[in-house]
PDB file of N, CA, C and O in Angstrom:
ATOM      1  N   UNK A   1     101.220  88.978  59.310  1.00 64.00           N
ATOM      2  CA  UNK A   1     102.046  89.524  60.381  1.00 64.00           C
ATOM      3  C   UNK A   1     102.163  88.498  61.494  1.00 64.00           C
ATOM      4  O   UNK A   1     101.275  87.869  62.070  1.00 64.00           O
ATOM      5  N   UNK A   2     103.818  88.482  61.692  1.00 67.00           N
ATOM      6  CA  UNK A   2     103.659  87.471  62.734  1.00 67.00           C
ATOM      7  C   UNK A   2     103.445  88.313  64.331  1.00 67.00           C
ATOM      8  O   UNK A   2     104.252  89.184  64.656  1.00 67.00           O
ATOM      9  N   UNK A   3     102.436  87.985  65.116  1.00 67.00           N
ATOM     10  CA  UNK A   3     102.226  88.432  66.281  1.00 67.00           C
ATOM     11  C   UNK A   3     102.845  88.264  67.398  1.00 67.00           C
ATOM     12  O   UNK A   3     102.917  89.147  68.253  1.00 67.00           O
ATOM     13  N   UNK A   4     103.454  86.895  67.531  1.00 67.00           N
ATOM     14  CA  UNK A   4     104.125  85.733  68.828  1.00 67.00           C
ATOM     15  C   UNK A   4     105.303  86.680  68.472  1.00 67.00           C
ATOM     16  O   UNK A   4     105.695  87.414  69.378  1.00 67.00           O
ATOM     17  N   UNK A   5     105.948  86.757  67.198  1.00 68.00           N
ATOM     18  CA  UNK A   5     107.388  87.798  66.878  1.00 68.00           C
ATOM     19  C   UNK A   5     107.363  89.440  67.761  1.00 68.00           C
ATOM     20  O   UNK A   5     108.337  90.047  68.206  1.00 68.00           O
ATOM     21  N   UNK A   6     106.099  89.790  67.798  1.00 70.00           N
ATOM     22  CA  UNK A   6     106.034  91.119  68.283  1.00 70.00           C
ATOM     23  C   UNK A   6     106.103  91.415  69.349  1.00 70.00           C
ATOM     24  O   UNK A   6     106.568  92.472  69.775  1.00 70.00           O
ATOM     25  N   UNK A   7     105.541  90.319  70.116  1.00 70.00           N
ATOM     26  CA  UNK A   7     105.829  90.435  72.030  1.00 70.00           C
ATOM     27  C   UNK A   7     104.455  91.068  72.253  1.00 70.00           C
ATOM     28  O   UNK A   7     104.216  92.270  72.131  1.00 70.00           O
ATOM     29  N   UNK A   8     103.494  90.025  72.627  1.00 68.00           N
ATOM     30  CA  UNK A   8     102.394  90.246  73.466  1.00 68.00           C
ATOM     31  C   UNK A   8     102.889  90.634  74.816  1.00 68.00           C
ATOM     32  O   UNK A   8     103.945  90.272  75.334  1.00 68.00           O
ATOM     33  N   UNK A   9     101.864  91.521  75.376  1.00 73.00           N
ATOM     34  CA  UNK A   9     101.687  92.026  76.871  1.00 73.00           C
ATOM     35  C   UNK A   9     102.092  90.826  77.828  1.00 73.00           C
ATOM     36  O   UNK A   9     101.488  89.758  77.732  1.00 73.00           O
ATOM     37  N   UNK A  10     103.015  90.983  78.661  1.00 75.00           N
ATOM     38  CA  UNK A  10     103.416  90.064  79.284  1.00 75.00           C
ATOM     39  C   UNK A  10     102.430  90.353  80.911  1.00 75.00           C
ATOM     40  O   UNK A  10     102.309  91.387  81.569  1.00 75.00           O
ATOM     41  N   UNK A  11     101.846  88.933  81.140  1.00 78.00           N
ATOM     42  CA  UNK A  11     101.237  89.462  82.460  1.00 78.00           C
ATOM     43  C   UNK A  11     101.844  89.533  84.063  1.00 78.00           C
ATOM     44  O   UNK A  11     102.506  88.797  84.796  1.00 78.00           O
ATOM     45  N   UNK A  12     101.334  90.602  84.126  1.00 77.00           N
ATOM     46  CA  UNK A  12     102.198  90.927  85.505  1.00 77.00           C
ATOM     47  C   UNK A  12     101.691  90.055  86.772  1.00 77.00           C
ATOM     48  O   UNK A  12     100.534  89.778  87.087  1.00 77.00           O
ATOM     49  N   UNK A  13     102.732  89.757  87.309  1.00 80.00           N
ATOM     50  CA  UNK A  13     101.979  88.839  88.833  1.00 80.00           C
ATOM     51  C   UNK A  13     101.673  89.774  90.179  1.00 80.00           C
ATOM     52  O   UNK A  13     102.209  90.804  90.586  1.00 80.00           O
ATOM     53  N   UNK A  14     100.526  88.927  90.712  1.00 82.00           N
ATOM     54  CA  UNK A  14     100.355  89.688  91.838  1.00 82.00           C
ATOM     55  C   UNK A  14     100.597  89.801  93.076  1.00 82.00           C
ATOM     56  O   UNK A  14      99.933  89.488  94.065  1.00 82.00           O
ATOM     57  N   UNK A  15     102.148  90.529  92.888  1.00 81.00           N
ATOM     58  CA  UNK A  15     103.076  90.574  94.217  1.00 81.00           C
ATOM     59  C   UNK A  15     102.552  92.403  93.821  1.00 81.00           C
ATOM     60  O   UNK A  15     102.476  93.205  92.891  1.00 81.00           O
ATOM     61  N   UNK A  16     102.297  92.251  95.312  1.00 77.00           N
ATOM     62  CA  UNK A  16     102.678  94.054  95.761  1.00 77.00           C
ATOM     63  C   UNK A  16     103.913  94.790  95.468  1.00 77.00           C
ATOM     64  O   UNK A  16     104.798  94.455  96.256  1.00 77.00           O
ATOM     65  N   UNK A  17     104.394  95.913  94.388  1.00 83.00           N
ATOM     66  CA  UNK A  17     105.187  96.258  94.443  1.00 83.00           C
ATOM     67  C   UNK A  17     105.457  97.423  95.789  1.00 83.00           C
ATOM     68  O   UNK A  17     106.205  98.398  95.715  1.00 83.00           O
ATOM     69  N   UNK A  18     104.856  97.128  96.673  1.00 84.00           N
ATOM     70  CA  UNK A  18     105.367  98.053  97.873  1.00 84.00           C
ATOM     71  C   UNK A  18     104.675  97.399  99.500  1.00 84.00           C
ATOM     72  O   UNK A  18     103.651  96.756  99.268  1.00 84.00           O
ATOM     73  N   UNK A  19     105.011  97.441 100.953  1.00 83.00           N
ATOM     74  CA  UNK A  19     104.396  97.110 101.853  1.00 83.00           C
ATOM     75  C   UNK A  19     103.272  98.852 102.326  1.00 83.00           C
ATOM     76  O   UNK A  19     103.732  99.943 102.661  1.00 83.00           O
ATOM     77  N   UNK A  20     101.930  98.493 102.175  1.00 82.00           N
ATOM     78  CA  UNK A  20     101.292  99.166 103.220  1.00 82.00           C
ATOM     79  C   UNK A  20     101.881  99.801 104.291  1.00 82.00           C
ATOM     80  O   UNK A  20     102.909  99.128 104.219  1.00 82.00           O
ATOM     81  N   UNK A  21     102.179 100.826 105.600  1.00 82.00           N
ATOM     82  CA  UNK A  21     102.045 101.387 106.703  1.00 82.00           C
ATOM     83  C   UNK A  21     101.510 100.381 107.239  1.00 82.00           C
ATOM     84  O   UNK A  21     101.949  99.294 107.615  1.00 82.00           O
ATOM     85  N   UNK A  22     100.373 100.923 107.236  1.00 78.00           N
ATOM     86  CA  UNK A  22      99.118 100.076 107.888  1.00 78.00           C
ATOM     87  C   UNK A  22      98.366  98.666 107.685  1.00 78.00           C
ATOM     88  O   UNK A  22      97.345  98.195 108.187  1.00 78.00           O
ATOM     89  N   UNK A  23      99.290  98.191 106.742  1.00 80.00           N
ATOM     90  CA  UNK A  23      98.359  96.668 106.386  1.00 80.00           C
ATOM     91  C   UNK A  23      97.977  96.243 107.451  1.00 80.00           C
ATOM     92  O   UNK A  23      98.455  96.568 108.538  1.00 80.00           O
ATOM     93  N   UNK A  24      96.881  95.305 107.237  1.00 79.00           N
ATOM     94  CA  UNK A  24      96.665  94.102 108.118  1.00 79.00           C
ATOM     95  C   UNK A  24      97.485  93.358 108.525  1.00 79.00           C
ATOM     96  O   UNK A  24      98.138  92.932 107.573  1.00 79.00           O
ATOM     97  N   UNK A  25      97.920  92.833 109.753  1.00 80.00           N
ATOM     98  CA  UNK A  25      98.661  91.814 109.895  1.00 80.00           C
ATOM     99  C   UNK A  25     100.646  92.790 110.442  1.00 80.00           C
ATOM    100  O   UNK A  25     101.773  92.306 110.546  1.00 80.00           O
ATOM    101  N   UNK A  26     100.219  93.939 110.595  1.00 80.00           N
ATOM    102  CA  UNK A  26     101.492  94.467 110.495  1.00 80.00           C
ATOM    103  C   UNK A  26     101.690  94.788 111.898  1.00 80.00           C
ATOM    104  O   UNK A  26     100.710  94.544 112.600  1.00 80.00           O
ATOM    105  N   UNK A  27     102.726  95.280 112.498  1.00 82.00           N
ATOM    106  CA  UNK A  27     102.838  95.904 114.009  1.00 82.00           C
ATOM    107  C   UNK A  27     101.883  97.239 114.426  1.00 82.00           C
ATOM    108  O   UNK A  27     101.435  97.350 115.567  1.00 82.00           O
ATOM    109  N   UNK A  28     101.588  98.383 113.212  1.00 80.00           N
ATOM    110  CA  UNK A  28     100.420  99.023 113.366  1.00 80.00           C
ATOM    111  C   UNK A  28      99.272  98.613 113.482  1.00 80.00           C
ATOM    112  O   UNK A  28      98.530  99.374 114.102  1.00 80.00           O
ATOM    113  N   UNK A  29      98.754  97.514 113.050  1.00 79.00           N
ATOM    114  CA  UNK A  29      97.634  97.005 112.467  1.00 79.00           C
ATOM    115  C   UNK A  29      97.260  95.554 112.793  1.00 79.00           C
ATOM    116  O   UNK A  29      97.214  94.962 111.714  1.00 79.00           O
ATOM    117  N   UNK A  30      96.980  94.743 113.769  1.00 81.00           N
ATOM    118  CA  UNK A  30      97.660  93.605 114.035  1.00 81.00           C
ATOM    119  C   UNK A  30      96.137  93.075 113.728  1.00 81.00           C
ATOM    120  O   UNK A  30      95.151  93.800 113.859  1.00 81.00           O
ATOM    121  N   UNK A  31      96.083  91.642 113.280  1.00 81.00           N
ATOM    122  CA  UNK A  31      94.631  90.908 112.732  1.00 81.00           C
ATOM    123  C   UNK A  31      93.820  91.031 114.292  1.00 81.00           C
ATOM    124  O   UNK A  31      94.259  91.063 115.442  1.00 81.00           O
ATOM    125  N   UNK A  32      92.398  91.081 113.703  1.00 77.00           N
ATOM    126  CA  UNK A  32      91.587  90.884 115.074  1.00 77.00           C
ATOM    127  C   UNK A  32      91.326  92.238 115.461  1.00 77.00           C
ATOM    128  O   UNK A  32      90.336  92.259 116.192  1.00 77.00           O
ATOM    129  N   UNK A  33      91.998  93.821 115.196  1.00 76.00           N
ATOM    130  CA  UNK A  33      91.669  94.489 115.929  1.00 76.00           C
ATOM    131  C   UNK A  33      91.212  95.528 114.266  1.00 76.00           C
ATOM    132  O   UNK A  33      91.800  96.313 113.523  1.00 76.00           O
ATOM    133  N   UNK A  34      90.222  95.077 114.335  1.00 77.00           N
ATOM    134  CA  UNK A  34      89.163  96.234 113.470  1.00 77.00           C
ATOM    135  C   UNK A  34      88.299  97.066 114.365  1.00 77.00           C
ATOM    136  O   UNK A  34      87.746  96.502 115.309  1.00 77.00           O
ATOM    137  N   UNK A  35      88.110  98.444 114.155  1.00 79.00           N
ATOM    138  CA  UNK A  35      87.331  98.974 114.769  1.00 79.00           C
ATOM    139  C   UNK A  35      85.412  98.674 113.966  1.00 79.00           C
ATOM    140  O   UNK A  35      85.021  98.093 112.954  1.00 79.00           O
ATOM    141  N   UNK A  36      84.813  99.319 114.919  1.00 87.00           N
ATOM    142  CA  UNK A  36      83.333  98.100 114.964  1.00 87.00           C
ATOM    143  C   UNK A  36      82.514  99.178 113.901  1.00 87.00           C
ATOM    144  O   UNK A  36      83.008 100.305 113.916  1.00 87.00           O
ATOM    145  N   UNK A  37      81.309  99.000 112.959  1.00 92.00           N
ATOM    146  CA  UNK A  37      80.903 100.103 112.348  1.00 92.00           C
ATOM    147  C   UNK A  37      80.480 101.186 112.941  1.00 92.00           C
ATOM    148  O   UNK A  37      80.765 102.281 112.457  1.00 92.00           O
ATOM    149  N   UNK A  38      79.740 101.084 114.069  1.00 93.00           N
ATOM    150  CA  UNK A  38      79.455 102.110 114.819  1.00 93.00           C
ATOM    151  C   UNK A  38      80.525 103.526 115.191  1.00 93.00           C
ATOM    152  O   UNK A  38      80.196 104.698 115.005  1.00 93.00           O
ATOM    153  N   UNK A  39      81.969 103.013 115.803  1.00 91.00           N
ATOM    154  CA  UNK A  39      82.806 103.651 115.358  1.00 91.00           C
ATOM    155  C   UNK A  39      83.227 104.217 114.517  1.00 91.00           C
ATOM    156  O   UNK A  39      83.423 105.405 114.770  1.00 91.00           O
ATOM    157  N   UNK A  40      83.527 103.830 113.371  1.00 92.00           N
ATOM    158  CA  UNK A  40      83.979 104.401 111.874  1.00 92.00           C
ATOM    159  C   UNK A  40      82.957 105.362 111.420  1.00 92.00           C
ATOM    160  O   UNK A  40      83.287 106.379 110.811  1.00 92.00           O
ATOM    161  N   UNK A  41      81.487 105.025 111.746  1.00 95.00           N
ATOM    162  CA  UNK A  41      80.095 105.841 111.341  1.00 95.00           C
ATOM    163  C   UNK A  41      80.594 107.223 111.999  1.00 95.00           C
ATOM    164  O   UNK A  41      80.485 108.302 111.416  1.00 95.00           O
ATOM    165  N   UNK A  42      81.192 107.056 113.365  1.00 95.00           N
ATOM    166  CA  UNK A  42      80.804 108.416 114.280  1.00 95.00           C
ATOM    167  C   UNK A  42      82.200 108.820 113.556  1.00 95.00           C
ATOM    168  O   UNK A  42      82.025 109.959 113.125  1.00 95.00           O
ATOM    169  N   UNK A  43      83.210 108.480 113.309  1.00 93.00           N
ATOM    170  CA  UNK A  43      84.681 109.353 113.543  1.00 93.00           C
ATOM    171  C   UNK A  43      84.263 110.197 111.973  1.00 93.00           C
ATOM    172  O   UNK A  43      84.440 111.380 111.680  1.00 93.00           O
ATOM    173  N   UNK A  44      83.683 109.128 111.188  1.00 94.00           N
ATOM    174  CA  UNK A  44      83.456 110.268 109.618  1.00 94.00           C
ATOM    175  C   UNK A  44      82.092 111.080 110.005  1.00 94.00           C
ATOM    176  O   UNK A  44      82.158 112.039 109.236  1.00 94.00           O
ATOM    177  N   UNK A  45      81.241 111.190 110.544  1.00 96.00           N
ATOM    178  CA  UNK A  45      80.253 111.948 111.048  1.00 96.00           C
ATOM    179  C   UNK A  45      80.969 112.815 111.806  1.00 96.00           C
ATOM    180  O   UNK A  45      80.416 113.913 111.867  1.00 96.00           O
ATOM    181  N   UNK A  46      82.082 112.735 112.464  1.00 95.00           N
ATOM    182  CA  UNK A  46      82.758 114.168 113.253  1.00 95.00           C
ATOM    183  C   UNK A  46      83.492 114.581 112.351  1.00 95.00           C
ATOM    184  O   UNK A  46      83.800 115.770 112.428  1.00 95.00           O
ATOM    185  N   UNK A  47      84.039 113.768 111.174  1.00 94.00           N
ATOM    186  CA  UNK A  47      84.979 114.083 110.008  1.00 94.00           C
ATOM    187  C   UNK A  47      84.054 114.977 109.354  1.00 94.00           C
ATOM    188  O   UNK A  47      84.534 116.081 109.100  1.00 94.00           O
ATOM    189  N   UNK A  48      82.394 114.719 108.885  1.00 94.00           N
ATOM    190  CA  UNK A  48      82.085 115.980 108.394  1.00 94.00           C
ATOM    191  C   UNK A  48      81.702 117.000 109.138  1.00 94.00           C
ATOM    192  O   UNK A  48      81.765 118.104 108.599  1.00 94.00           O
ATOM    193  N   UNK A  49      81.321 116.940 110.227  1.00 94.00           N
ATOM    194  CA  UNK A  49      81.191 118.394 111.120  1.00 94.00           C
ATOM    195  C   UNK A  49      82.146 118.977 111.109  1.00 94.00           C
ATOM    196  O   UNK A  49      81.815 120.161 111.038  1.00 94.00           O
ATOM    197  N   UNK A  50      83.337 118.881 111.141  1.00 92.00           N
ATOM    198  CA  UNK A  50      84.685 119.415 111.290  1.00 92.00           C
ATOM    199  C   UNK A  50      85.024 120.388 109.727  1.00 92.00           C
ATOM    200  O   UNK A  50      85.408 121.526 109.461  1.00 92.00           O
ATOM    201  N   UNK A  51      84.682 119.348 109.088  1.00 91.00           N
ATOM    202  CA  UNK A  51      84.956 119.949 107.563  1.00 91.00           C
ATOM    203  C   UNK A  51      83.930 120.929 106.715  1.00 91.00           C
ATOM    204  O   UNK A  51      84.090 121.694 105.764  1.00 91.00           O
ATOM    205  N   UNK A  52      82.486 120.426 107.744  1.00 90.00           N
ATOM    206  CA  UNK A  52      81.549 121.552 107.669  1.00 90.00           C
ATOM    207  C   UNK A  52      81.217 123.272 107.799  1.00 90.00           C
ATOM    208  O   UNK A  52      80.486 124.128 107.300  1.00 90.00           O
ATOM    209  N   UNK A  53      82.582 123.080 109.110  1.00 88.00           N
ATOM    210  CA  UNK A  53      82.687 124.431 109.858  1.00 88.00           C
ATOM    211  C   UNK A  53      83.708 125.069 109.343  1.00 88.00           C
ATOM    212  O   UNK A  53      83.837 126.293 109.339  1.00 88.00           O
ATOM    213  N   UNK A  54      84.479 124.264 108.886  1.00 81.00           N
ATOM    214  CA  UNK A  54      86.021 125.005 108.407  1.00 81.00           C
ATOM    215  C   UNK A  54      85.543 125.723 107.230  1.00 81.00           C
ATOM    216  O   UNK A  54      85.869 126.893 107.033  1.00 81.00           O
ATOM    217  N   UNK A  55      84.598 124.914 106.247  1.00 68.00           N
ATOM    218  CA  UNK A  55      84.514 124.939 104.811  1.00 68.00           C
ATOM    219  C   UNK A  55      83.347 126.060 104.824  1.00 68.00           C
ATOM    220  O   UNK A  55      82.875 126.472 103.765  1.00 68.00           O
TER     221      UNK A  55
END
């Protein structure tokens, strides 16, 4: 069996088929402004109290 005749998986390149909202580097999101871990710790720590009480 010829194989090369059959059409191997052609590989796909890695372009984004879509832009993020929020990427990095975007007008939402501009480089340099990450919030710090301490932050992110507390907003999902109020994320589960919140979801604690509802649930």
């Amino acid at each position: 069996m010829d194989y090369k005749a059959a059409g191997a998986p052609k590989k796909g390149n890695k372009i984004p088929r879509h832009k993020e909202h929020n990427a990095p580097g975007s007008e939402k999101n501009p480089f340099g402004k990450r919030p710090s871990k301490e932050e992110l710790v507390a907003r999902l720590k109020a994320k589960a109290e919140k979801s604690a009480k509802e649930g």
